[in-house]
Amino acid sequence: MKPVILAEKPPQAKKYAEAFKNFKTKKGYIEVEPNSVFPNGVLITWAIGHLVELQEPKKYKEEWGSWKLESLPINPEKFIYTVSDSKKMQFNIVKDLLHSASEIIIATDGDREGENIARSIINHANANKKQMKRLWANSLEPDTLYVEFQNLRNADDFYLSFVEAQTRQFSDWLVGMNGTILYTSLLKQKGFKDTFSVGRVQTPTLYMINKREQDMRDFKPKPFYEIQANVKHKNGEFILKGTIKEDLKQTVIDLLSDNKIFLNTDYGHFITDVVEEEETEKSPQLYTLSAIQTKANKVFKYSPKKVLEIVQSLYLSKLVTYPRTDTPYITESEYEYLSNNVEGYKKLLGVDFQANLTPDKRYVNSKKVQEHYAIVPTKHVASEKELSDLSPEEKNVYLEIVRNTLAMFHQKYKYMKTVITVQYNDLVFKNTGKVEVLKGWKELYPDANEQSKEVLPSVETNDPITLNVAIKEGKTSKPKRYTEGELVNAMKTCGKELETDEKAVLKETEGIGTEATRADIIETLKKKKYIEVKKNLVYVTPKGEVLSKAVEGSLLASPSMTAKWETFLQKIGKGERQQEAFLNNIRTFINKMISETPEKLNVESIEKIIEESTKEKTLGKCPSCKDGEIVSRTTFYGCNRYKEGCKQSFPHELLKKKITEAQLKRLLEKGKTTVIKGFEGKKLFDAFLTLQINSEKGTYSYKLNFEGGKSK
C-alpha cells in the first residue's frame, strides 16, 4: 500500500510528480518511485475540477423536474452527489486508488473550494475513514513542493473550510433552483418566453450593474457655479479657485457683491499664504487576484476571467505564486527570496536603480497572511527563452506582476507640494501644484498617463499680485459605465453606496463574491445574456433589465443580503456557526420569496422594457424608395419596406471590415462616412465609403463606393 496524492487537475498532478523527478505516467494517475519523502513511493491522481456534483432536482422527485410553481419549494432532505457519464472513468480510477491508499494526501488548490472538491470525491468514494494529510503550498516550484511534502499538515485542521464551502454550494443550489423556476414561471405567465436564471451572488451583481445603467439614463446634468481668480504675479500668471460652489448663479453674484468684488475687474492685492512641503508616495500594494484583474483590464483590456486563466497558467509554469488570493501581503520568507532576485527582475524589465532591501509593513506582514500570500514571482526568474515562449498575454501579465513586486524595492515617489492661498475680504482662493523631485518607483511605469497637478510659479507670502475674478459655470458629470475591471472592484467595494449597517457587513466580507468567484460570476452573466461587453464596457441587455426589474425591492436585489450570508459562512469556517442553521435560514428565505414574489412583480414596468427593446432601431431614410427606413438585420442592413418591394441593402461587413451602425447612419445622413481603416484588398487600405446610384431596368438603388482609398 502506498500513499495517494489527490490533485485538482492533471497539470497540477504533473507538477507534483516533477518535484520527485523519477515517475511514470499511467492511465488516470502517476506512479512516483521510492524517495526520501515517500520511501515506498507514492501515487498521484487527480480530479477534473468538480469530479462529483449535486444531483438535478428531478433525480430527487419527478415533479421537481416539471418547472411548475406548484412544485416549489425544491428542498431535499439530504443532498446527493453524482458523477456525470463523461467523468465516470476518471472517478472510478480515483476511487480504486483511494481505497487502496495507506494514506490520502489532499493536494487540491489550497482554498475552500479546493477543499470541497477533494472531500466531496473522498466522501462519494466512501474513503473518508482513511488517514488524511493536507499539502499546503503557494508555489509549484519543485524545491518548494519537495519541502512542503515533507511538512504535510493535519487534514482535520482544514475540515471546517470544506463545511463552509459545502454549505455555500448547498445554499447556492437551493436559491438558484427555486429562484430560477419561480421567476421564469411567473414571467412566462405574463408572456415572456425566456429562462431567467437566478443566483445568490449573480443576481445582486446584475442588479448593481442595472442600477448604474438606470442612473445613466435618468441623469440630468445640473449646473453649478464657482468663483475663480486669474492672478498676475511677477513670475507668471496662474489660476486660483474659490472654495465656494453654488447651484444658483445669483447666489455667487451676491456673494461677490457682499465682498466688494466686481467681475472682470483688476484688484491690487497680495499673496496671503504659501505652504511648501515635500511629500512621498509609496508603490501600490502587492497584487491580490482582484487587483491584478482590475489592472490588467485597464491596461491590456483583458477580461477578469482571461486574467485568472493567464495567472493560473503562469502558476502552473512555476513563474508566479498561487493566484486565488485576497491578501496583498507576504511573509519575511517570501521577502528574503524576492530580495535575492531583485537583480534578475531588474534585468527582465530593463531598469536599474539602487534597491532598498529593508522590509516595509505595507508589503511584508506575516500577521495579515492567512491562507495565501500576495501574487508575486516565484524563486525562479524567467529566462529569456522562457519569456519568449510565453504568449503575448502571459508575458504582459507576468511582467506586470514582476513590476508590481519590484516597485516594493524602489525608492518612494517624491514631489514638492505647493499650496497658494489668497484671501480677499471673506473669500478664500486656493490652488495646489506639485513639482516632481524623485520619480522613484514610478520610473517602472513609463507609459502611465498620470494627471499631475498644476505647476505653480515661485511665489512668497505678501508678494504683490493683481486679482481678476470671474464666475466659472460647470455641469455635474454623468455616471460612467463599468469596465469589466471596474466591475470586479465594484463587487469588492459595493458597500460604499449602502447604509451604515450594510457597509459594515460588506466591508467585513470584502463586498459580494470572493476573489476566486467574481470573474466566474461576470462570465455567468454574459452566458445567460444578462449583460454584454462592448469595447470593454459593460451593458445590460433587455433580458437583464427584465430580471432586475422583477427582483426590485426583494433581498435578491440587495448586495448586503449576499454579504450577510458570506459573513455567516465565514463563521461556519471558523467553527462559530453550524451548517444546518444556515440552511434553515436559506429555506425560510426561499419560502418567503415564493409566497411574496407573485404579488410584488411589477409586470407593467417589465412589459415596458420588453416593448422598448423590441422597437426596430432605424438608422436613416432609405435612399432608394425614400419612404422606408434602413434597419439592422441579422447579417445586413436593409429597408424596412422590403415587403412593399424595396430591395435596398448594405452589408454588415465589407472586405473583412465591419461597417458599424454609426458609420452607416452617417453615410445615410451625409452621403459619406469618416475614414474607415483596414479594408483588405490586395493590400490593407483606408477609405471613405460613399453612396453611388445604381440603375438597372428602370429601378434605382444605391451601393457603397470607396473614395480616397490609401494602401498601407
PDB file of C-alpha atoms in Angstrom, residues 2 5 23 31 40 63 138 146 183 200 224-225 241 319 356 370 386 396 417 474 479 483 507 577-579 653 668 682:
ATOM      1  CA  LYS A   2       1.204   3.469  -0.924  1.00  0.00           C
ATOM      2  CA  ILE A   5      -1.949  12.321  -3.544  1.00  0.00           C
ATOM      3  CA  PHE A  23       7.972   8.862 -12.099  1.00  0.00           C
ATOM      4  CA  GLU A  31       3.425   6.466 -10.129  1.00  0.00           C
ATOM      5  CA  ASN A  40       7.650   3.199  -0.660  1.00  0.00           C
ATOM      6  CA  GLU A  63     -42.367  16.610 -10.014  1.00  0.00           C
ATOM      7  CA  ASN A 138       1.738  28.623  -2.600  1.00  0.00           C
ATOM      8  CA  TYR A 146       9.627  18.905  -2.020  1.00  0.00           C
ATOM      9  CA  TYR A 183     -39.144  33.924 -11.823  1.00  0.00           C
ATOM     10  CA  ARG A 200     -27.397  34.192  -4.702  1.00  0.00           C
ATOM     11  CA  PHE A 224     -23.033  74.716 -10.708  1.00  0.00           C
ATOM     12  CA  TYR A 225     -21.095  77.941 -10.348  1.00  0.00           C
ATOM     13  CA  LYS A 241     -10.094  78.532  -7.294  1.00  0.00           C
ATOM     14  CA  LEU A 319       6.620  31.633 -12.603  1.00  0.00           C
ATOM     15  CA  ASN A 356      16.049  49.332  -0.777  1.00  0.00           C
ATOM     16  CA  GLN A 370      -3.844  33.852   6.370  1.00  0.00           C
ATOM     17  CA  GLU A 386      11.012  31.125 -21.117  1.00  0.00           C
ATOM     18  CA  ASN A 396       2.248  41.099 -20.316  1.00  0.00           C
ATOM     19  CA  LYS A 417       3.571  70.192  -2.930  1.00  0.00           C
ATOM     20  CA  GLY A 474     -19.851  73.802 -14.838  1.00  0.00           C
ATOM     21  CA  PRO A 479     -22.147  58.336 -14.109  1.00  0.00           C
ATOM     22  CA  THR A 483     -15.485  48.377 -17.452  1.00  0.00           C
ATOM     23  CA  LYS A 507     -16.547  45.648   4.444  1.00  0.00           C
ATOM     24  CA  ARG A 577     -21.824  28.657  13.374  1.00  0.00           C
ATOM     25  CA  GLN A 578     -23.454  25.449  12.146  1.00  0.00           C
ATOM     26  CA  GLN A 579     -24.310  24.366   8.601  1.00  0.00           C
ATOM     27  CA  GLU A 653     -19.057  43.555 -43.356  1.00  0.00           C
ATOM     28  CA  LEU A 668     -27.249  57.889 -44.917  1.00  0.00           C
ATOM     29  CA  LYS A 682      -4.595  43.059 -52.320  1.00  0.00           C
TER      30      LYS A 682
END
